[in-house]
C-alpha cells in the first residue's frame, strides 16, 4: 500500500497516516466502531432505567411510565424488567461483536503491516541496511507492530466509548436539567486539555522508549551472534554490563514516560469529583425544592458515576495510544523509505545468456559521499574470467554491487550481452548471476535446503551434482544425515571451508551464465582453496567468471586481471603481462611470493 511522505511527528498525525494506510479496512473499522458505539449506548441505559424505576416507586400512577400507557405500578415494574433484559442482552451481543471485530482487525492489520514492511525493506538498496542495525529493524517489524496490535485490541474501543459516554451522558443531562448539566460538565474542557497536554508531553518520551527497545534488541542480537568471540576473549562480564546499561536505558526512558502518564490520573479524578459534587449537591437541592423529579435526580447521580470510570481510565488509554503511535511512526517511516533501485523494467534476458559484461564509464559515490568508482570501463568477453585485485576499499566489491544492481551508478552504464541492466527486470538479472561471497550466509535448515535455496524445486540428483561440482559432496556424504544434516543458525555447525563450498554449490545449482566469486577463498584453509580452484577449472568453461581476490596465486590463470586503485582501473592485462609491466600488480606479487626485493624486467 503506498505511503505518503512523512508529515508531522505528532501522535494524531501518526494516526492519520495509519488510517490512510488502513483505508482498505474501512468496512471493518466502521463495523467495529458501530458495535462499540451501540454497546456503550446499551451500557449506560441501565442507569436511566434505575432512575425511571425510582420514579415509579415514588410517583406510581403519575410516573413517567404511567404517561406512556402503563397504568399500574406493577405493570410499570414488569415492563422495566423486560426492557432491562433486552438492554443487557443487546449490550452483551454488541460487546461480543466489537471484541471479535477489533481483535480480528488488529490481527489482520498487524500481519499486513509486518508483511508490507518486510517486503518494502527487501526492495531497499543496500545502503539502507548498511546504515541501520538489524536489531532496530527487527524491533520495528516485531515489537512496534505488536504494540499497535495491543492498542487495536482494546485501546481503540476504549477511546471511542469514552467519546460516546461523554456525548450520550451529556445529552441526557441537558434534557433533564440544563443547569445541572452545565455545572457537571464544566470540568470536561479541563479533562480534554489535560489529555492533549499529557499527550504532547508523553509523545516524545514514548518515541525515545521505542528507540531504546531497538537499541536493546540490537545489543542482544549482536551478542548472541558473536557468542563465540565473547567467550574466546572472556568478555562475558563486560558484555553483561553493556547489556545491563542498554536495559537500564530502556527502563529509564520508560520511567520518564510513566511519570508523565501517571500524573494524568489524579488530575482527571479531581476534575470528575468537581462535576460529581455539582450533580450531587445542586441536583439534590433542586429535588428537595421540587423543581427536579426524584427519579431524574437518581438518573443524574448514577450517570455521573458512570461517567467517572471511563474518564478515569482515559489516562491508561492515552498511555496505550501514545505507545502505539510512537510505534506506528517507526513502522510507517520504514514504509516511507524511498526505493532507489527501481525495478520497473518488464524486459528479461533471453533464456540463453552468453555472459558478455561491459562496464561503460561507470562512476559511483556512496550516500555518505565516499567515492566508490570513477569512470571505470571494462569489457568481459563471454566465457572469459576477469580477476579484480587491489587494496581494501579500492572499489572491487562496489563493481559487483553495481552489476547485481544493489546500487545504481550515478554515471555510465553496465550491459549484459548488449542489454543495459537498468532495462532488465531485477529477477531476470539476478537469476543470470551466481554470487559466492567471502561472508557466507547459510539459513537455518538442512544442507539440502541451503544448496537448493535458489532452486527449491531441484531434484536430489541435481543437488548432489552441484555439490560434486563444488567439491562439497565428499564431506556431505560422510555426515550421518547427509543432505538432511542441519547447518544451524547462520551455518554455525559447519566449518568455514564447508560453508564456502556449500555456498559455491548453491550458486552452481542455478547454473548461472555469470559467476561472481567475491574473495571466496580469502578466509579458507589451503585444502578448501585447492578444492575451489579445482572446481573453477571445471565450471568456468562456457561461463563468465568474475573473481575478486587478495591471493594472487588463485587468479594467475584468469584471462584478464584488472588492478583497481582508488576507484579506477590502474592496470589491465594477463598475469604475465602485468608482471612484465612491473607496476602495482608486480609489486604485490613479489610481496605475496616472498620476493619483495626482486625486480621484474620486461
Coordinates of C-alpha atoms in Angstrom, one line a residue:
X1 CA 0.0 0.0 0.0
X2 CA 1.5 3.4 -0.9
X3 CA 2.5 5.7 1.9
X4 CA 2.5 9.5 1.7
X5 CA 5.7 11.4 2.6
X6 CA 6.4 11.8 6.2
X7 CA 4.3 14.7 7.8
X8 CA 4.3 15.9 11.4
X9 CA 5.6 13.7 14.1
X10 CA 2.6 14.2 16.4
X11 CA 0.5 11.3 17.5
X12 CA -2.6 12.5 15.7
X13 CA -0.6 12.9 12.5
X14 CA 0.6 9.3 13.0
X15 CA -3.0 8.2 13.5
X16 CA -4.0 10.0 10.3
X17 CA -1.2 8.2 8.4
X18 CA -2.3 4.9 9.9
X19 CA -5.9 5.5 8.8
X20 CA -4.6 6.3 5.2
X21 CA -2.7 3.0 5.2
X22 CA -5.7 1.1 6.5
X23 CA -8.2 2.5 4.0
X24 CA -8.6 -1.0 2.6
X25 CA -10.0 -2.0 6.0
X26 CA -12.6 0.8 6.0
X27 CA -15.6 -1.5 6.3
X28 CA -14.1 -3.5 9.2
X29 CA -13.3 -0.3 11.0
X30 CA -16.8 1.2 10.5
X31 CA -18.4 -2.1 11.6
X32 CA -16.2 -2.3 14.7
X33 CA -16.8 1.4 15.6
X34 CA -20.5 1.0 15.2
X35 CA -20.6 -2.0 17.5
X36 CA -18.5 -0.1 20.1
X37 CA -20.9 2.8 19.9
X38 CA -24.1 0.7 20.2
X39 CA -22.5 -1.3 23.1
X40 CA -21.8 1.8 25.0
X41 CA -25.3 3.2 24.5
X42 CA -26.7 -0.1 25.9
X43 CA -24.2 0.1 28.7
X44 CA -25.4 3.5 30.0
X45 CA -29.1 2.6 29.6
X46 CA -29.5 0.7 32.9
X47 CA -28.6 3.8 34.9
X48 CA -31.5 5.6 33.1
X49 CA -33.8 2.6 33.9
X50 CA -32.8 2.8 37.6
X51 CA -33.9 6.4 37.6
X52 CA -37.2 5.6 35.9
X53 CA -37.7 2.7 38.5
X54 CA -37.2 5.2 41.4
X55 CA -39.7 7.5 39.7
X56 CA -42.2 4.5 39.5
X57 CA -41.8 3.7 43.2
X58 CA -42.1 7.3 44.3
X59 CA -44.8 8.6 41.9
X60 CA -46.6 5.4 40.8
X61 CA -49.7 6.4 38.8
X62 CA -48.2 9.8 38.0
X63 CA -44.8 8.4 36.9
X64 CA -43.2 8.7 33.5
X65 CA -44.1 5.1 32.8
X66 CA -47.8 5.9 33.5
X67 CA -47.6 8.7 31.0
X68 CA -46.8 6.3 28.2
X69 CA -49.6 3.8 28.9
X70 CA -48.6 1.6 31.9
X71 CA -51.3 2.3 34.4
X72 CA -50.4 0.2 37.4
X73 CA -47.1 0.3 39.3
X74 CA -46.8 -3.4 38.9
X75 CA -47.1 -3.3 35.1
X76 CA -44.6 -0.5 35.1
X77 CA -42.0 -2.5 37.0
X78 CA -42.6 -5.6 34.8
X79 CA -42.1 -3.5 31.7
X80 CA -38.9 -2.1 33.1
X81 CA -37.7 -5.6 33.9
X82 CA -38.4 -6.8 30.4
X83 CA -36.6 -3.7 28.9
X84 CA -33.7 -4.3 31.2
X85 CA -33.3 -7.9 30.0
X86 CA -33.2 -6.8 26.3
X87 CA -30.8 -4.0 27.1
X88 CA -28.4 -6.3 28.9
X89 CA -28.7 -8.9 26.1
X90 CA -28.1 -6.2 23.5
X91 CA -25.0 -5.0 25.4
X92 CA -23.6 -8.5 25.7
X93 CA -24.3 -9.2 22.0
X94 CA -22.5 -6.0 20.8
X95 CA -19.7 -6.5 23.2
X96 CA -19.1 -9.9 21.6
X97 CA -19.3 -8.3 18.2
X98 CA -16.9 -5.4 18.8
X99 CA -14.4 -7.8 20.5
X100 CA -14.4 -10.0 17.5
X101 CA -14.2 -7.2 15.0
X102 CA -11.5 -5.2 16.8
X103 CA -9.3 -8.2 17.6
X104 CA -9.6 -9.7 14.1
X105 CA -8.8 -6.2 12.6
X106 CA -5.8 -6.0 14.9
X107 CA -4.6 -9.4 13.8
X108 CA -5.1 -8.7 10.1
X109 CA -3.6 -5.2 10.2
X110 CA -0.5 -6.2 12.2
X111 CA 0.1 -9.2 9.9
X112 CA -0.2 -6.9 6.8
X113 CA 1.9 -4.2 8.3
X114 CA 4.7 -6.6 9.1
X115 CA 4.5 -8.2 5.7
X116 CA 4.4 -4.9 3.9
X117 CA 7.3 -3.6 5.9
X118 CA 9.4 -6.7 5.3
X119 CA 8.6 -6.7 1.5
X120 CA 9.4 -3.0 1.3
X121 CA 12.6 -3.5 3.2
X122 CA 13.6 -6.2 0.7
X123 CA 13.2 -3.6 -2.2
X124 CA 15.5 -1.1 -0.5
X125 CA 19.1 -0.7 -1.7
X126 CA 22.0 -2.0 0.3
X127 CA 22.9 1.5 1.7
X128 CA 19.8 1.3 3.8
X129 CA 20.9 -1.9 5.5
X130 CA 24.5 -0.7 5.9
X131 CA 23.3 2.4 7.8
X132 CA 20.8 0.7 10.1
X133 CA 21.2 -2.1 12.7
X134 CA 19.3 -5.3 12.2
X135 CA 18.1 -5.1 15.8
X136 CA 16.3 -1.8 15.1
X137 CA 14.7 -3.3 12.0
X138 CA 13.6 -6.4 13.9
X139 CA 12.2 -4.2 16.7
X140 CA 10.2 -2.2 14.2
X141 CA 8.7 -5.2 12.4
X142 CA 8.1 -7.2 15.6
X143 CA 7.8 -5.1 18.8
X144 CA 6.4 -2.0 17.2
X145 CA 3.8 -3.9 15.2
X146 CA 2.8 -5.8 18.3
X147 CA 2.5 -2.5 20.2
X148 CA 0.0 -1.3 17.6
X149 CA -1.9 -4.6 17.8
X150 CA -2.3 -4.2 21.6
X151 CA -3.8 -0.7 21.0
X152 CA -6.3 -2.0 18.4
X153 CA -7.2 -5.0 20.7
X154 CA -8.6 -2.7 23.4
X155 CA -7.4 0.9 23.3
X156 CA -9.3 1.9 20.1
X157 CA -12.6 0.7 21.5
X158 CA -11.9 2.4 24.8
X159 CA -11.2 5.8 23.1
X160 CA -14.4 5.5 21.1
X161 CA -16.5 4.6 24.1
X162 CA -15.2 7.5 26.2
X163 CA -16.3 9.9 23.5
X164 CA -19.7 8.2 23.2
X165 CA -20.1 8.2 27.0
X166 CA -19.4 12.0 27.2
X167 CA -21.8 12.8 24.3
X168 CA -24.6 10.4 25.4
X169 CA -24.5 11.3 29.1
X170 CA -24.2 15.0 28.2
X171 CA -27.3 14.8 26.1
X172 CA -29.3 13.1 28.9
X173 CA -28.1 15.7 31.4
X174 CA -29.1 18.7 29.2
X175 CA -32.5 17.1 28.5
X176 CA -33.2 16.6 32.3
X177 CA -31.6 19.8 33.7
X178 CA -29.5 22.2 31.6
X179 CA -28.3 23.9 34.8
X180 CA -27.0 20.7 36.4
X181 CA -25.5 19.7 33.1
X182 CA -23.7 22.9 32.8
X183 CA -22.2 22.6 36.3
X184 CA -21.4 18.9 35.9
X185 CA -19.7 19.2 32.6
X186 CA -17.7 22.4 33.4
X187 CA -14.6 20.2 34.2
X188 CA -14.8 18.4 30.8
X189 CA -12.7 21.1 28.9
X190 CA -10.1 20.8 31.7
X191 CA -10.0 17.0 31.2
X192 CA -9.7 17.3 27.4
X193 CA -7.0 20.0 27.8
X194 CA -5.2 17.7 30.2
X195 CA -5.4 14.8 27.8
X196 CA -3.8 16.8 25.0
X197 CA -1.3 18.3 27.4
X198 CA -0.1 14.9 28.6
X199 CA -0.2 13.6 25.0
X200 CA 2.2 16.3 23.9
X201 CA 4.4 15.6 26.9
X202 CA 4.3 11.8 26.6
X203 CA 4.7 11.6 22.8
X204 CA 8.5 12.3 22.6
X205 CA 9.1 10.2 25.7
X206 CA 7.5 7.1 24.1
X207 CA 9.3 7.7 20.9
X208 CA 12.5 7.5 23.0
X209 CA 11.2 4.3 24.6
X210 CA 10.8 2.7 21.2
X211 CA 14.3 3.8 20.2
X212 CA 15.7 2.2 23.4
X213 CA 13.8 -1.0 22.6
X214 CA 15.6 -1.1 19.2
X215 CA 18.9 -0.5 20.8
X216 CA 18.3 -3.3 23.3
X217 CA 17.3 -5.7 20.5
X218 CA 20.4 -4.8 18.6
X219 CA 22.6 -5.5 21.6
X220 CA 21.0 -8.8 22.2
X221 CA 21.3 -9.8 18.5
X222 CA 24.9 -8.8 18.3
X223 CA 25.9 -10.6 21.5
X224 CA 24.1 -13.8 20.7
X225 CA 25.5 -13.8 17.2
X226 CA 29.0 -13.2 18.5
X227 CA 28.9 -15.5 21.5
X228 CA 32.0 -17.4 20.3
X229 CA 34.0 -14.2 20.2
X230 CA 32.7 -13.2 23.6
X231 CA 33.7 -16.5 25.1
X232 CA 37.1 -16.6 23.5
X233 CA 38.0 -13.2 24.9
X234 CA 36.4 -14.0 28.3
X235 CA 34.3 -10.9 27.8
X236 CA 31.1 -12.3 29.4
X237 CA 31.1 -9.9 32.3
X238 CA 31.9 -6.9 30.2
X239 CA 29.1 -7.7 27.7
X240 CA 26.7 -8.4 30.6
X241 CA 27.4 -4.9 31.9
X242 CA 26.9 -3.4 28.4
X243 CA 23.6 -5.2 28.1
X244 CA 22.6 -4.0 31.6
X245 CA 23.4 -0.5 30.5
X246 CA 21.1 -0.8 27.5
X247 CA 18.4 -2.4 29.6
X248 CA 18.7 0.4 32.2
X249 CA 18.5 3.0 29.5
X250 CA 15.2 1.4 28.4
X251 CA 13.9 1.3 32.0
X252 CA 14.9 4.9 32.5
X253 CA 13.1 6.0 29.3
X254 CA 10.0 4.1 30.4
X255 CA 10.2 5.6 33.9
X256 CA 10.1 9.1 32.4
X257 CA 7.1 8.3 30.3
X258 CA 5.3 6.5 33.1
X259 CA 5.9 9.5 35.4
X260 CA 4.1 11.8 33.0
X261 CA 1.3 9.4 32.2
X262 CA 0.7 8.5 35.8
X263 CA 0.2 12.2 36.8
X264 CA -2.8 12.3 34.4
X265 CA -5.0 10.1 36.6
X266 CA -5.1 12.3 39.8
X267 CA -5.9 15.4 37.6
X268 CA -8.8 13.6 36.0
X269 CA -10.1 12.3 39.3
X270 CA -10.2 15.8 40.8
X271 CA -12.0 17.2 37.8
X272 CA -14.5 14.4 37.9
X273 CA -15.0 14.9 41.6
X274 CA -15.9 18.6 40.9
X275 CA -18.6 17.5 38.4
X276 CA -19.9 14.8 40.7
X277 CA -20.2 17.2 43.6
X278 CA -22.1 19.7 41.4
X279 CA -24.6 17.0 40.4
X280 CA -24.9 15.6 43.9
X281 CA -25.4 18.9 45.7
X282 CA -27.2 21.2 43.2
X283 CA -29.3 18.4 41.9
X284 CA -30.2 17.3 45.4
X285 CA -31.3 20.8 46.4
X286 CA -33.4 21.0 43.3
X287 CA -35.1 17.7 44.1
X288 CA -35.8 18.9 47.6
X289 CA -37.3 22.1 46.3
X290 CA -39.5 20.0 43.9
X291 CA -38.0 21.6 40.7
X292 CA -36.3 18.3 39.8
X293 CA -38.0 14.9 39.7
X294 CA -36.6 12.5 42.2
X295 CA -36.2 9.8 39.5
X296 CA -34.4 12.3 37.3
X297 CA -32.1 13.2 40.2
X298 CA -31.3 9.5 40.5
X299 CA -30.5 9.3 36.8
X300 CA -28.1 12.2 37.1
X301 CA -26.3 10.8 40.1
X302 CA -25.9 7.3 38.5
X303 CA -24.9 8.7 35.2
X304 CA -22.2 10.9 36.8
X305 CA -20.8 7.8 38.4
X306 CA -21.0 6.0 35.0
X307 CA -19.0 8.9 33.5
X308 CA -16.4 8.7 36.2
X309 CA -14.8 5.3 35.3
X310 CA -14.2 5.7 31.6
X311 CA -12.7 9.2 32.2
X312 CA -10.5 7.9 35.0
X313 CA -9.3 5.2 32.6
X314 CA -8.6 7.8 29.9
X315 CA -5.1 8.1 31.3
X316 CA -4.4 4.5 30.6
X317 CA -6.0 4.8 27.1
X318 CA -3.8 7.8 26.3
X319 CA -0.8 5.9 27.5
X320 CA -1.6 3.0 25.3
X321 CA -2.4 5.4 22.4
X322 CA 1.0 7.2 22.8
X323 CA 2.9 3.9 22.8
X324 CA 1.1 2.7 19.7
X325 CA 1.5 5.9 17.8
X326 CA 5.2 6.0 18.6
X327 CA 5.4 2.5 17.1
X328 CA 3.2 3.5 14.2
X329 CA 5.6 6.3 13.3
X330 CA 8.5 3.9 13.1
X331 CA 6.6 1.4 11.0
X332 CA 5.3 3.9 8.6
X333 CA 8.6 5.7 8.4
X334 CA 10.1 2.4 7.3
X335 CA 7.4 2.0 4.7
X336 CA 8.1 5.6 3.5
X337 CA 11.8 4.9 2.9
X338 CA 12.4 5.6 -0.8
X339 CA 13.3 2.7 -3.1
X340 CA 16.3 4.0 -5.0
X341 CA 16.9 0.9 -7.2
X342 CA 13.6 0.9 -9.1
X343 CA 12.5 -2.4 -10.6
X344 CA 10.1 -1.3 -13.3
X345 CA 11.6 -3.0 -16.3
X346 CA 9.5 -5.6 -18.0
X347 CA 12.3 -6.8 -20.3
X348 CA 14.0 -10.1 -19.4
X349 CA 17.3 -11.6 -20.5
X350 CA 16.9 -14.3 -23.1
X351 CA 16.8 -17.9 -21.9
X352 CA 20.4 -18.4 -23.2
X353 CA 22.7 -15.7 -21.8
X354 CA 26.2 -15.6 -23.3
X355 CA 27.6 -13.5 -20.4
X356 CA 29.4 -10.6 -22.1
X357 CA 29.6 -8.0 -19.3
X358 CA 30.6 -4.3 -20.1
X359 CA 31.2 -1.5 -17.7
X360 CA 31.0 1.7 -19.7
X361 CA 32.5 4.7 -18.0
X362 CA 30.8 3.9 -14.7
X363 CA 31.1 6.3 -11.7
X364 CA 29.5 5.8 -8.3
X365 CA 29.6 7.6 -4.9
X366 CA 28.1 6.2 -1.7
X367 CA 25.3 8.1 0.1
X368 CA 27.8 9.3 2.7
X369 CA 29.8 11.0 0.0
X370 CA 32.6 8.4 -0.3
X371 CA 33.6 7.9 -3.9
X372 CA 33.5 4.2 -4.9
X373 CA 34.3 4.3 -8.6
X374 CA 35.5 6.9 -11.1
X375 CA 35.0 6.5 -14.8
X376 CA 35.6 2.7 -15.0
X377 CA 35.4 0.9 -18.3
X378 CA 35.8 -2.9 -18.5
X379 CA 34.8 -5.4 -21.2
X380 CA 34.5 -9.0 -20.0
X381 CA 34.0 -11.3 -23.0
X382 CA 31.5 -14.1 -22.7
X383 CA 33.0 -17.3 -21.2
X384 CA 36.2 -15.4 -20.0
X385 CA 37.4 -14.9 -16.5
X386 CA 38.1 -11.5 -15.1
X387 CA 40.0 -11.1 -11.9
X388 CA 39.8 -7.9 -9.8
X389 CA 42.6 -7.1 -7.5
X390 CA 43.5 -4.1 -5.3
X391 CA 43.7 -2.9 -1.8
X392 CA 40.8 -3.0 0.6
X393 CA 38.4 -0.1 -0.2
X394 CA 39.7 0.3 -3.7
X395 CA 36.2 -0.3 -5.3
X396 CA 36.3 -4.0 -6.3
X397 CA 33.2 -5.1 -4.4
X398 CA 31.5 -1.9 -5.5
X399 CA 31.7 -3.1 -9.1
X400 CA 30.0 -6.3 -8.1
X401 CA 27.3 -4.5 -6.2
X402 CA 26.6 -2.3 -9.3
X403 CA 26.4 -5.4 -11.5
X404 CA 23.9 -7.0 -9.2
X405 CA 22.0 -3.7 -9.0
X406 CA 22.3 -3.5 -5.3
X407 CA 23.1 0.1 -6.2
X408 CA 22.7 2.1 -9.4
X409 CA 25.7 4.1 -10.8
X410 CA 25.4 7.9 -10.9
X411 CA 27.1 7.9 -14.3
X412 CA 27.7 5.4 -17.1
X413 CA 26.1 2.1 -17.9
X414 CA 26.5 -1.6 -17.4
X415 CA 25.4 -4.1 -20.0
X416 CA 25.0 -7.9 -20.3
X417 CA 25.0 -9.2 -23.9
X418 CA 24.4 -5.6 -25.0
X419 CA 21.4 -5.0 -22.9
X420 CA 21.5 -2.3 -20.2
X421 CA 20.9 -3.9 -16.8
X422 CA 18.7 -0.9 -15.9
X423 CA 16.3 -2.1 -18.6
X424 CA 16.3 -5.7 -17.3
X425 CA 14.0 -6.9 -14.5
X426 CA 15.8 -7.5 -11.3
X427 CA 14.6 -11.1 -11.2
X428 CA 15.9 -11.9 -14.7
X429 CA 19.2 -10.1 -14.0
X430 CA 20.0 -11.8 -10.7
X431 CA 18.9 -15.2 -11.9
X432 CA 21.6 -14.9 -14.5
X433 CA 24.3 -14.3 -11.9
X434 CA 25.6 -16.6 -9.2
X435 CA 27.3 -14.9 -6.2
X436 CA 29.7 -16.5 -3.8
X437 CA 30.9 -14.0 -1.2
X438 CA 33.5 -14.1 1.5
X439 CA 30.9 -13.8 4.2
X440 CA 28.8 -16.9 3.6
X441 CA 25.3 -16.8 4.9
X442 CA 23.6 -20.1 5.4
X443 CA 20.0 -20.2 6.5
X444 CA 18.9 -22.3 9.4
X445 CA 17.8 -25.6 8.0
X446 CA 19.4 -28.6 6.3
X447 CA 22.3 -28.8 3.8
X448 CA 19.7 -29.7 1.2
X449 CA 17.6 -26.6 1.9
X450 CA 20.7 -24.3 1.6
X451 CA 22.0 -25.8 -1.6
X452 CA 18.6 -25.7 -3.2
X453 CA 17.9 -22.1 -1.9
X454 CA 18.0 -20.6 -5.4
X455 CA 16.0 -23.6 -6.9
X456 CA 13.7 -25.1 -4.3
X457 CA 12.2 -27.4 -6.9
X458 CA 15.6 -29.0 -7.7
X459 CA 15.8 -32.8 -7.5
X460 CA 18.1 -34.7 -5.2
X461 CA 20.3 -35.7 -8.2
X462 CA 20.7 -32.1 -9.3
X463 CA 21.6 -31.1 -5.7
X464 CA 24.2 -33.8 -5.5
X465 CA 25.6 -32.9 -8.9
X466 CA 26.0 -29.2 -7.7
X467 CA 27.7 -30.4 -4.5
X468 CA 30.1 -32.6 -6.5
X469 CA 31.0 -29.6 -8.8
X470 CA 31.7 -27.5 -5.7
X471 CA 33.7 -30.4 -4.2
X472 CA 31.3 -30.4 -1.2
X473 CA 29.9 -33.9 -1.7
X474 CA 33.0 -35.6 -0.2
X475 CA 32.2 -34.2 3.2
X476 CA 28.4 -34.2 2.9
X477 CA 28.2 -38.0 2.2
X478 CA 30.3 -38.7 5.3
X479 CA 27.8 -37.0 7.6
X480 CA 25.3 -39.3 9.3
X481 CA 22.3 -37.4 7.9
X482 CA 23.9 -36.5 4.6
X483 CA 22.0 -33.8 2.8
X484 CA 19.5 -33.6 5.6
X485 CA 22.1 -32.5 8.2
X486 CA 21.1 -29.3 9.9
X487 CA 23.6 -26.5 9.4
X488 CA 22.5 -24.5 12.5
X489 CA 21.8 -20.8 12.7
X490 CA 24.0 -18.9 10.1
X491 CA 25.6 -22.3 9.5
X492 CA 27.4 -22.5 12.8
X493 CA 27.5 -26.3 12.7
X494 CA 29.7 -26.2 9.5
X495 CA 33.3 -25.2 9.3
X496 CA 34.4 -22.2 7.3
X497 CA 35.6 -24.3 4.4
X498 CA 32.4 -26.3 4.4
X499 CA 30.2 -23.2 4.4
X500 CA 32.2 -21.8 1.5
X501 CA 31.8 -25.0 -0.6
X502 CA 28.1 -25.1 0.2
X503 CA 27.8 -21.5 -0.9
X504 CA 29.5 -22.4 -4.2
X505 CA 27.2 -25.4 -4.7
X506 CA 24.2 -23.1 -4.0
X507 CA 25.3 -20.8 -6.8
X508 CA 26.1 -23.6 -9.2
X509 CA 22.8 -25.2 -8.8
X510 CA 21.1 -22.3 -10.6
X511 CA 23.5 -22.7 -13.5
X512 CA 24.3 -19.0 -13.8
X513 CA 25.8 -17.6 -17.0
X514 CA 27.9 -15.2 -14.8
X515 CA 29.6 -16.5 -11.7
X516 CA 31.0 -14.0 -9.2
X517 CA 33.5 -15.0 -6.5
X518 CA 33.9 -12.1 -4.1
X519 CA 37.1 -13.1 -2.1
X520 CA 35.6 -16.6 -1.8
X521 CA 39.0 -18.1 -0.9
X522 CA 40.4 -15.4 1.3
X523 CA 39.4 -16.9 4.6
X524 CA 39.6 -20.6 3.9
X525 CA 42.2 -23.3 4.6
X526 CA 44.6 -24.5 1.9
X527 CA 42.5 -27.6 1.3
X528 CA 39.3 -25.7 0.7
X529 CA 41.2 -23.2 -1.5
X530 CA 42.6 -26.0 -3.6
X531 CA 39.1 -27.6 -3.8
X532 CA 37.6 -24.4 -5.0
X533 CA 40.4 -23.9 -7.6
X534 CA 39.8 -27.4 -8.9
X535 CA 36.0 -26.6 -9.1
X536 CA 36.7 -23.4 -11.0
X537 CA 38.8 -25.1 -13.6
X538 CA 35.8 -27.3 -14.5
X539 CA 32.9 -24.8 -14.1
X540 CA 34.3 -21.8 -15.8
X541 CA 34.1 -23.3 -19.3
X542 CA 31.3 -21.6 -21.2
X543 CA 30.6 -19.4 -18.2
X544 CA 31.7 -15.8 -17.5
X545 CA 33.6 -15.7 -14.1
X546 CA 34.4 -12.5 -12.2
X547 CA 36.8 -13.1 -9.3
X548 CA 37.8 -10.7 -6.5
X549 CA 40.9 -12.0 -4.9
X550 CA 43.6 -11.0 -2.5
X551 CA 45.7 -14.1 -3.0
X552 CA 47.2 -13.5 -6.5
X553 CA 48.2 -17.2 -6.7
X554 CA 44.5 -18.0 -7.2
X555 CA 44.0 -15.9 -10.3
X556 CA 47.1 -16.5 -12.4
X557 CA 45.0 -18.4 -15.0
X558 CA 42.5 -15.5 -15.4
X559 CA 42.1 -14.3 -18.9
X560 CA 42.2 -10.7 -17.7
X561 CA 43.3 -9.1 -14.5
X562 CA 42.2 -5.6 -13.6
X563 CA 44.1 -3.7 -10.9
X564 CA 41.7 -1.3 -9.1
X565 CA 43.1 1.5 -7.1
X566 CA 41.2 4.4 -5.6
X567 CA 38.1 3.6 -7.7
X568 CA 40.0 3.5 -11.0
X569 CA 41.5 0.8 -13.3
X570 CA 45.2 1.3 -13.0
X571 CA 46.4 -1.8 -14.8
X572 CA 44.8 -4.3 -17.1
X573 CA 46.2 -7.5 -18.7
X574 CA 47.1 -11.1 -18.1
X575 CA 49.2 -12.3 -15.2
X576 CA 52.4 -12.4 -17.4
X577 CA 51.6 -9.0 -19.0
X578 CA 51.2 -7.3 -15.6
X579 CA 54.4 -8.9 -14.2
X580 CA 56.2 -7.5 -17.3
X581 CA 54.8 -4.0 -16.7
X582 CA 56.4 -4.1 -13.2
X583 CA 53.7 -1.9 -11.7
X584 CA 51.3 -2.3 -8.8
X585 CA 50.4 -5.9 -9.6
X586 CA 54.0 -7.0 -9.9
X587 CA 54.9 -5.3 -6.6
X588 CA 52.0 -7.1 -4.8
X589 CA 53.0 -10.4 -6.5
X590 CA 56.6 -10.0 -5.1
X591 CA 55.3 -9.3 -1.6
X592 CA 53.0 -12.4 -1.6
X593 CA 55.6 -14.7 -3.1
X594 CA 58.3 -13.5 -0.7
X595 CA 60.4 -11.8 -3.3
X596 CA 59.9 -8.2 -2.4
X597 CA 63.4 -7.3 -3.3
X598 CA 63.3 -8.8 -6.8
X599 CA 62.9 -6.6 -9.8
X600 CA 60.8 -7.8 -12.7
X601 CA 62.0 -7.0 -16.1
X602 CA 60.0 -6.9 -19.2

